[in-house]
Amino acid sequence: MEQKLQPGARLPEDAIGETFGTSRTIAREALGRLAVEGLVELKPNKGAYVANPSLEEALDTFMVRRGLECTVTGLLAGKLKPGEIDALNSFIEKEHSVSGVDDRESIRLAGEFHLLLARMTGNQLLIRYVTEVVSRCSLILAMYGRPHSADCGVDEHRQIVKALVDGDASRANELMDHHLASVAGRAMLEARQERDIRDLLAPYAARIKGL
């Protein structure tokens, strides 16, 4: 979600197990699950790699995401409970507070906003599909994305929530579709610096061990 692991990066089981303090078997099982979700590619006799989608696959993914998330807004428009509205407004304020301050957190929260909306539908299958496609889009943006202002995303999220609260499904769908089209439009190839996977995963391992 934070675009730290770049497409095509090798994912050695021993390094992952070592970083998280677990066995290679557990690491292998986790990579297998990620492969099912399309986030990892398992190559025979070579190991696991972060999926490396083509531009055509990237466009197809965003097309599917736009359809799924317009379904989400259609289900939620005019049906949000007071507590859900408060949760969404609080989340947007959190997004605003880190905008321009913490790029990594801004990226994570941008994806989490869409997952929060999906969870509010209560449709487990829709939640699953949205979760998978949002993760794939984060991977795609790590490959093709270019820098952008987080303020734009926060403002667009705020407008979407307003349309949902107002019960304007047509407006909410339009805003969501335009928002995701804008995200998909941030595409240009650029070189990314490679880093050792242990260094990349260490903060996440420390977070888990601290729970």
PDB file of C-alpha atoms in Angstrom:
ATOM      1  CA  MET A   1       0.000   0.000   0.000  1.00  0.00           C
ATOM      2  CA  GLU A   2       2.892   2.375   0.717  1.00  0.00           C
ATOM      3  CA  GLN A   3       4.649   1.499  -2.576  1.00  0.00           C
ATOM      4  CA  LYS A   4       7.891   0.505  -0.842  1.00  0.00           C
ATOM      5  CA  LEU A   5       8.302  -2.789  -2.717  1.00  0.00           C
ATOM      6  CA  GLN A   6       8.845  -2.108  -6.386  1.00  0.00           C
ATOM      7  CA  PRO A   7       7.406  -4.259  -9.213  1.00  0.00           C
ATOM      8  CA  GLY A   8       9.823  -7.009 -10.234  1.00  0.00           C
ATOM      9  CA  ALA A   9      11.667  -6.989  -6.895  1.00  0.00           C
ATOM     10  CA  ARG A  10      12.785 -10.435  -5.717  1.00  0.00           C
ATOM     11  CA  LEU A  11      11.170 -11.713  -2.513  1.00  0.00           C
ATOM     12  CA  PRO A  12      13.546 -14.272  -0.965  1.00  0.00           C
ATOM     13  CA  GLU A  13      11.841 -16.503   1.577  1.00  0.00           C
ATOM     14  CA  ASP A  14      14.864 -16.600   3.871  1.00  0.00           C
ATOM     15  CA  ALA A  15      15.200 -12.805   4.059  1.00  0.00           C
ATOM     16  CA  ILE A  16      11.470 -12.365   4.726  1.00  0.00           C
ATOM     17  CA  GLY A  17      11.446 -15.091   7.376  1.00  0.00           C
ATOM     18  CA  GLU A  18      14.548 -13.646   9.012  1.00  0.00           C
ATOM     19  CA  THR A  19      13.117 -10.120   9.105  1.00  0.00           C
ATOM     20  CA  PHE A  20       9.801 -11.179  10.638  1.00  0.00           C
ATOM     21  CA  GLY A  21      11.357 -13.795  12.909  1.00  0.00           C
ATOM     22  CA  THR A  22       9.527 -16.708  11.342  1.00  0.00           C
ATOM     23  CA  SER A  23      10.279 -19.760   9.210  1.00  0.00           C
ATOM     24  CA  ARG A  24      10.764 -19.956   5.468  1.00  0.00           C
ATOM     25  CA  THR A  25       7.694 -22.192   5.343  1.00  0.00           C
ATOM     26  CA  ILE A  26       5.484 -19.448   6.785  1.00  0.00           C
ATOM     27  CA  ALA A  27       7.049 -16.917   4.416  1.00  0.00           C
ATOM     28  CA  ARG A  28       6.389 -19.268   1.489  1.00  0.00           C
ATOM     29  CA  GLU A  29       2.734 -19.646   2.490  1.00  0.00           C
ATOM     30  CA  ALA A  30       2.318 -15.873   2.738  1.00  0.00           C
ATOM     31  CA  LEU A  31       3.868 -15.374  -0.700  1.00  0.00           C
ATOM     32  CA  GLY A  32       1.533 -18.023  -2.085  1.00  0.00           C
ATOM     33  CA  ARG A  33      -1.488 -16.145  -0.782  1.00  0.00           C
ATOM     34  CA  LEU A  34      -0.209 -12.906  -2.282  1.00  0.00           C
ATOM     35  CA  ALA A  35       0.289 -14.696  -5.596  1.00  0.00           C
ATOM     36  CA  VAL A  36      -3.389 -15.666  -5.585  1.00  0.00           C
ATOM     37  CA  GLU A  37      -4.240 -11.986  -5.132  1.00  0.00           C
ATOM     38  CA  GLY A  38      -2.057 -11.064  -8.111  1.00  0.00           C
ATOM     39  CA  LEU A  39       0.496  -9.134  -6.048  1.00  0.00           C
ATOM     40  CA  VAL A  40       3.293 -11.679  -6.277  1.00  0.00           C
ATOM     41  CA  GLU A  41       4.555 -13.765  -9.194  1.00  0.00           C
ATOM     42  CA  LEU A  42       5.948 -17.231  -8.445  1.00  0.00           C
ATOM     43  CA  LYS A  43       8.542 -18.291 -11.003  1.00  0.00           C
ATOM     44  CA  PRO A  44       9.485 -22.002 -11.187  1.00  0.00           C
ATOM     45  CA  ASN A  45      13.025 -22.628  -9.894  1.00  0.00           C
ATOM     46  CA  LYS A  46      13.546 -18.891  -9.417  1.00  0.00           C
ATOM     47  CA  GLY A  47      11.382 -17.913  -6.462  1.00  0.00           C
ATOM     48  CA  ALA A  48       8.916 -15.133  -5.761  1.00  0.00           C
ATOM     49  CA  TYR A  49       8.880 -11.644  -7.205  1.00  0.00           C
ATOM     50  CA  VAL A  50       6.666  -8.616  -6.792  1.00  0.00           C
ATOM     51  CA  ALA A  51       4.218  -8.725  -9.699  1.00  0.00           C
ATOM     52  CA  ASN A  52       5.283  -6.637 -12.676  1.00  0.00           C
ATOM     53  CA  PRO A  53       2.106  -5.724 -14.591  1.00  0.00           C
ATOM     54  CA  SER A  54       2.233  -4.466 -18.150  1.00  0.00           C
ATOM     55  CA  LEU A  55       0.718  -1.086 -19.015  1.00  0.00           C
ATOM     56  CA  GLU A  56      -2.218  -2.882 -20.642  1.00  0.00           C
ATOM     57  CA  GLU A  57      -2.802  -4.906 -17.460  1.00  0.00           C
ATOM     58  CA  ALA A  58      -2.565  -1.687 -15.453  1.00  0.00           C
ATOM     59  CA  LEU A  59      -5.260  -0.010 -17.537  1.00  0.00           C
ATOM     60  CA  ASP A  60      -7.491  -3.088 -17.251  1.00  0.00           C
ATOM     61  CA  THR A  61      -7.055  -3.089 -13.462  1.00  0.00           C
ATOM     62  CA  PHE A  62      -8.096   0.531 -13.116  1.00  0.00           C
ATOM     63  CA  MET A  63     -11.089  -0.071 -15.389  1.00  0.00           C
ATOM     64  CA  VAL A  64     -12.268  -2.857 -13.082  1.00  0.00           C
ATOM     65  CA  ARG A  65     -11.586  -0.746 -10.005  1.00  0.00           C
ATOM     66  CA  ARG A  66     -13.679   2.121 -11.345  1.00  0.00           C
ATOM     67  CA  GLY A  67     -16.599  -0.246 -11.864  1.00  0.00           C
ATOM     68  CA  LEU A  68     -16.289  -1.775  -8.407  1.00  0.00           C
ATOM     69  CA  GLU A  69     -16.001   1.507  -6.569  1.00  0.00           C
ATOM     70  CA  CYS A  70     -18.937   3.059  -8.398  1.00  0.00           C
ATOM     71  CA  THR A  71     -20.889   0.063  -7.124  1.00  0.00           C
ATOM     72  CA  VAL A  72     -19.700   0.988  -3.626  1.00  0.00           C
ATOM     73  CA  THR A  73     -20.844   4.610  -3.914  1.00  0.00           C
ATOM     74  CA  GLY A  74     -24.156   3.482  -5.385  1.00  0.00           C
ATOM     75  CA  LEU A  75     -24.783   1.259  -2.382  1.00  0.00           C
ATOM     76  CA  LEU A  76     -23.799   3.888   0.187  1.00  0.00           C
ATOM     77  CA  ALA A  77     -25.434   7.046  -1.183  1.00  0.00           C
ATOM     78  CA  GLY A  78     -28.054   8.261   1.281  1.00  0.00           C
ATOM     79  CA  LYS A  79     -27.622   5.200   3.502  1.00  0.00           C
ATOM     80  CA  LEU A  80     -24.666   6.133   5.706  1.00  0.00           C
ATOM     81  CA  LYS A  81     -25.324   6.008   9.433  1.00  0.00           C
ATOM     82  CA  PRO A  82     -24.339   8.984  11.660  1.00  0.00           C
ATOM     83  CA  GLY A  83     -21.425   7.027  13.117  1.00  0.00           C
ATOM     84  CA  GLU A  84     -20.169   6.132   9.644  1.00  0.00           C
ATOM     85  CA  ILE A  85     -20.371   9.756   8.530  1.00  0.00           C
ATOM     86  CA  ASP A  86     -18.385  10.813  11.591  1.00  0.00           C
ATOM     87  CA  ALA A  87     -15.810   8.093  10.878  1.00  0.00           C
ATOM     88  CA  LEU A  88     -15.390   9.228   7.274  1.00  0.00           C
ATOM     89  CA  ASN A  89     -15.045  12.899   8.225  1.00  0.00           C
ATOM     90  CA  SER A  90     -12.505  12.030  10.918  1.00  0.00           C
ATOM     91  CA  PHE A  91     -10.572   9.932   8.428  1.00  0.00           C
ATOM     92  CA  ILE A  92     -10.453  12.788   5.914  1.00  0.00           C
ATOM     93  CA  GLU A  93      -9.188  15.144   8.628  1.00  0.00           C
ATOM     94  CA  LYS A  94      -6.467  12.593   9.363  1.00  0.00           C
ATOM     95  CA  GLU A  95      -5.578  12.538   5.659  1.00  0.00           C
ATOM     96  CA  HIS A  96      -5.433  16.329   5.642  1.00  0.00           C
ATOM     97  CA  SER A  97      -3.179  16.413   8.712  1.00  0.00           C
ATOM     98  CA  VAL A  98      -0.444  14.321   7.039  1.00  0.00           C
ATOM     99  CA  SER A  99      -0.771  15.852   3.580  1.00  0.00           C
ATOM    100  CA  GLY A 100       2.549  17.417   2.617  1.00  0.00           C
ATOM    101  CA  VAL A 101       4.055  16.218   5.897  1.00  0.00           C
ATOM    102  CA  ASP A 102       4.352  12.441   5.592  1.00  0.00           C
ATOM    103  CA  ASP A 103       4.259  11.134   2.004  1.00  0.00           C
ATOM    104  CA  ARG A 104       4.311   7.468   3.050  1.00  0.00           C
ATOM    105  CA  GLU A 105       1.362   7.912   5.379  1.00  0.00           C
ATOM    106  CA  SER A 106      -0.503   9.951   2.757  1.00  0.00           C
ATOM    107  CA  ILE A 107      -0.146   7.113   0.249  1.00  0.00           C
ATOM    108  CA  ARG A 108      -1.338   4.550   2.781  1.00  0.00           C
ATOM    109  CA  LEU A 109      -4.330   6.604   3.885  1.00  0.00           C
ATOM    110  CA  ALA A 110      -5.335   7.340   0.289  1.00  0.00           C
ATOM    111  CA  GLY A 111      -5.818   3.613  -0.258  1.00  0.00           C
ATOM    112  CA  GLU A 112      -7.384   3.047   3.154  1.00  0.00           C
ATOM    113  CA  PHE A 113     -10.117   5.585   2.411  1.00  0.00           C
ATOM    114  CA  HIS A 114     -11.421   3.409  -0.418  1.00  0.00           C
ATOM    115  CA  LEU A 115     -11.235   0.280   1.722  1.00  0.00           C
ATOM    116  CA  LEU A 116     -13.181   2.055   4.481  1.00  0.00           C
ATOM    117  CA  LEU A 117     -15.979   2.874   2.054  1.00  0.00           C
ATOM    118  CA  ALA A 118     -16.065  -0.708   0.786  1.00  0.00           C
ATOM    119  CA  ARG A 119     -16.278  -2.108   4.334  1.00  0.00           C
ATOM    120  CA  MET A 120     -19.264   0.130   5.035  1.00  0.00           C
ATOM    121  CA  THR A 121     -21.285  -1.688   2.364  1.00  0.00           C
ATOM    122  CA  GLY A 122     -21.204  -4.878   4.431  1.00  0.00           C
ATOM    123  CA  ASN A 123     -20.902  -6.879   1.198  1.00  0.00           C
ATOM    124  CA  GLN A 124     -18.078  -9.320   1.931  1.00  0.00           C
ATOM    125  CA  LEU A 125     -17.440 -10.280  -1.692  1.00  0.00           C
ATOM    126  CA  LEU A 126     -17.317  -6.649  -2.777  1.00  0.00           C
ATOM    127  CA  ILE A 127     -14.984  -5.834   0.121  1.00  0.00           C
ATOM    128  CA  ARG A 128     -12.660  -8.646  -0.959  1.00  0.00           C
ATOM    129  CA  TYR A 129     -12.549  -7.555  -4.578  1.00  0.00           C
ATOM    130  CA  VAL A 130     -12.048  -3.879  -3.741  1.00  0.00           C
ATOM    131  CA  THR A 131      -9.256  -4.757  -1.306  1.00  0.00           C
ATOM    132  CA  GLU A 132      -7.453  -6.799  -3.945  1.00  0.00           C
ATOM    133  CA  VAL A 133      -7.837  -4.252  -6.707  1.00  0.00           C
ATOM    134  CA  VAL A 134      -6.745  -1.333  -4.493  1.00  0.00           C
ATOM    135  CA  SER A 135      -3.590  -3.278  -3.589  1.00  0.00           C
ATOM    136  CA  ARG A 136      -2.921  -3.982  -7.267  1.00  0.00           C
ATOM    137  CA  CYS A 137      -3.398  -0.316  -8.108  1.00  0.00           C
ATOM    138  CA  SER A 138      -0.874   0.667  -5.438  1.00  0.00           C
ATOM    139  CA  LEU A 139       1.566  -1.741  -7.083  1.00  0.00           C
ATOM    140  CA  ILE A 140       0.832  -0.224 -10.493  1.00  0.00           C
ATOM    141  CA  LEU A 141       1.373   3.317  -9.255  1.00  0.00           C
ATOM    142  CA  ALA A 142       4.681   2.232  -7.736  1.00  0.00           C
ATOM    143  CA  MET A 143       5.691   1.245 -11.266  1.00  0.00           C
ATOM    144  CA  TYR A 144       4.075   3.889 -13.444  1.00  0.00           C
ATOM    145  CA  GLY A 145       3.047   6.639 -11.086  1.00  0.00           C
ATOM    146  CA  ARG A 146       4.508  10.097 -10.902  1.00  0.00           C
ATOM    147  CA  PRO A 147       4.551  12.499  -7.955  1.00  0.00           C
ATOM    148  CA  HIS A 148       1.301  14.351  -7.292  1.00  0.00           C
ATOM    149  CA  SER A 149      -0.252  16.588  -4.702  1.00  0.00           C
ATOM    150  CA  ALA A 150      -1.894  14.696  -1.880  1.00  0.00           C
ATOM    151  CA  ASP A 151      -4.126  17.740  -1.326  1.00  0.00           C
ATOM    152  CA  CYS A 152      -5.998  16.936  -4.551  1.00  0.00           C
ATOM    153  CA  GLY A 153      -6.843  13.433  -3.333  1.00  0.00           C
ATOM    154  CA  VAL A 154      -8.054  14.666   0.054  1.00  0.00           C
ATOM    155  CA  ASP A 155     -10.312  17.296  -1.523  1.00  0.00           C
ATOM    156  CA  GLU A 156     -11.753  14.702  -3.903  1.00  0.00           C
ATOM    157  CA  HIS A 157     -12.412  12.316  -1.020  1.00  0.00           C
ATOM    158  CA  ARG A 158     -14.212  15.105   0.839  1.00  0.00           C
ATOM    159  CA  GLN A 159     -16.448  15.803  -2.161  1.00  0.00           C
ATOM    160  CA  ILE A 160     -17.293  12.101  -2.530  1.00  0.00           C
ATOM    161  CA  VAL A 161     -18.333  11.864   1.119  1.00  0.00           C
ATOM    162  CA  LYS A 162     -20.507  14.987   0.797  1.00  0.00           C
ATOM    163  CA  ALA A 163     -22.327  13.493  -2.198  1.00  0.00           C
ATOM    164  CA  LEU A 164     -22.869  10.245  -0.274  1.00  0.00           C
ATOM    165  CA  VAL A 165     -24.236  12.109   2.753  1.00  0.00           C
ATOM    166  CA  ASP A 166     -26.515  14.164   0.483  1.00  0.00           C
ATOM    167  CA  GLY A 167     -27.841  10.928  -1.020  1.00  0.00           C
ATOM    168  CA  ASP A 168     -26.798  11.987  -4.533  1.00  0.00           C
ATOM    169  CA  ALA A 169     -25.763   8.620  -6.019  1.00  0.00           C
ATOM    170  CA  SER A 170     -25.285  10.027  -9.516  1.00  0.00           C
ATOM    171  CA  ARG A 171     -22.971  12.770  -8.244  1.00  0.00           C
ATOM    172  CA  ALA A 172     -21.077  10.353  -5.985  1.00  0.00           C
ATOM    173  CA  ASN A 173     -20.514   7.940  -8.877  1.00  0.00           C
ATOM    174  CA  GLU A 174     -19.373  10.768 -11.121  1.00  0.00           C
ATOM    175  CA  LEU A 175     -16.930  12.056  -8.517  1.00  0.00           C
ATOM    176  CA  MET A 176     -15.567   8.580  -7.779  1.00  0.00           C
ATOM    177  CA  ASP A 177     -15.105   7.769 -11.452  1.00  0.00           C
ATOM    178  CA  HIS A 178     -13.372  11.103 -12.104  1.00  0.00           C
ATOM    179  CA  HIS A 179     -11.188  10.647  -9.021  1.00  0.00           C
ATOM    180  CA  LEU A 180     -10.016   7.182 -10.074  1.00  0.00           C
ATOM    181  CA  ALA A 181      -9.538   8.306 -13.672  1.00  0.00           C
ATOM    182  CA  SER A 182      -7.250  11.046 -12.365  1.00  0.00           C
ATOM    183  CA  VAL A 183      -5.298   8.529 -10.283  1.00  0.00           C
ATOM    184  CA  ALA A 184      -4.933   6.254 -13.318  1.00  0.00           C
ATOM    185  CA  GLY A 185      -3.786   9.227 -15.377  1.00  0.00           C
ATOM    186  CA  ARG A 186      -0.728   9.687 -13.191  1.00  0.00           C
ATOM    187  CA  ALA A 187       1.276   7.255 -15.291  1.00  0.00           C
ATOM    188  CA  MET A 188       4.754   7.631 -16.643  1.00  0.00           C
ATOM    189  CA  LEU A 189       7.734   5.299 -16.561  1.00  0.00           C
ATOM    190  CA  GLU A 190      10.520   6.304 -14.250  1.00  0.00           C
ATOM    191  CA  ALA A 191      13.476   4.532 -12.727  1.00  0.00           C
ATOM    192  CA  ARG A 192      13.205   3.512  -9.087  1.00  0.00           C
ATOM    193  CA  GLN A 193      16.127   2.924  -6.774  1.00  0.00           C
ATOM    194  CA  GLU A 194      16.375  -0.638  -5.483  1.00  0.00           C
ATOM    195  CA  ARG A 195      16.948  -1.325  -1.789  1.00  0.00           C
ATOM    196  CA  ASP A 196      17.613  -4.444   0.222  1.00  0.00           C
ATOM    197  CA  ILE A 197      14.350  -6.149   1.147  1.00  0.00           C
ATOM    198  CA  ARG A 198      15.433  -6.499   4.785  1.00  0.00           C
ATOM    199  CA  ASP A 199      15.693  -2.715   5.090  1.00  0.00           C
ATOM    200  CA  LEU A 200      12.296  -2.252   3.453  1.00  0.00           C
ATOM    201  CA  LEU A 201      10.503  -4.792   5.637  1.00  0.00           C
ATOM    202  CA  ALA A 202      12.217  -4.020   8.959  1.00  0.00           C
ATOM    203  CA  PRO A 203       9.802  -1.220  10.032  1.00  0.00           C
ATOM    204  CA  TYR A 204       6.787  -3.458   9.336  1.00  0.00           C
ATOM    205  CA  ALA A 205       8.325  -6.374  11.210  1.00  0.00           C
ATOM    206  CA  ALA A 206       9.040  -4.116  14.190  1.00  0.00           C
ATOM    207  CA  ARG A 207       5.451  -2.889  14.115  1.00  0.00           C
ATOM    208  CA  ILE A 208       4.099  -6.439  14.210  1.00  0.00           C
ATOM    209  CA  LYS A 209       6.488  -7.592  16.930  1.00  0.00           C
ATOM    210  CA  GLY A 210       5.432  -4.628  19.040  1.00  0.00           C
ATOM    211  CA  LEU A 211       1.750  -5.630  19.016  1.00  0.00           C
TER     212      LEU A 211
END
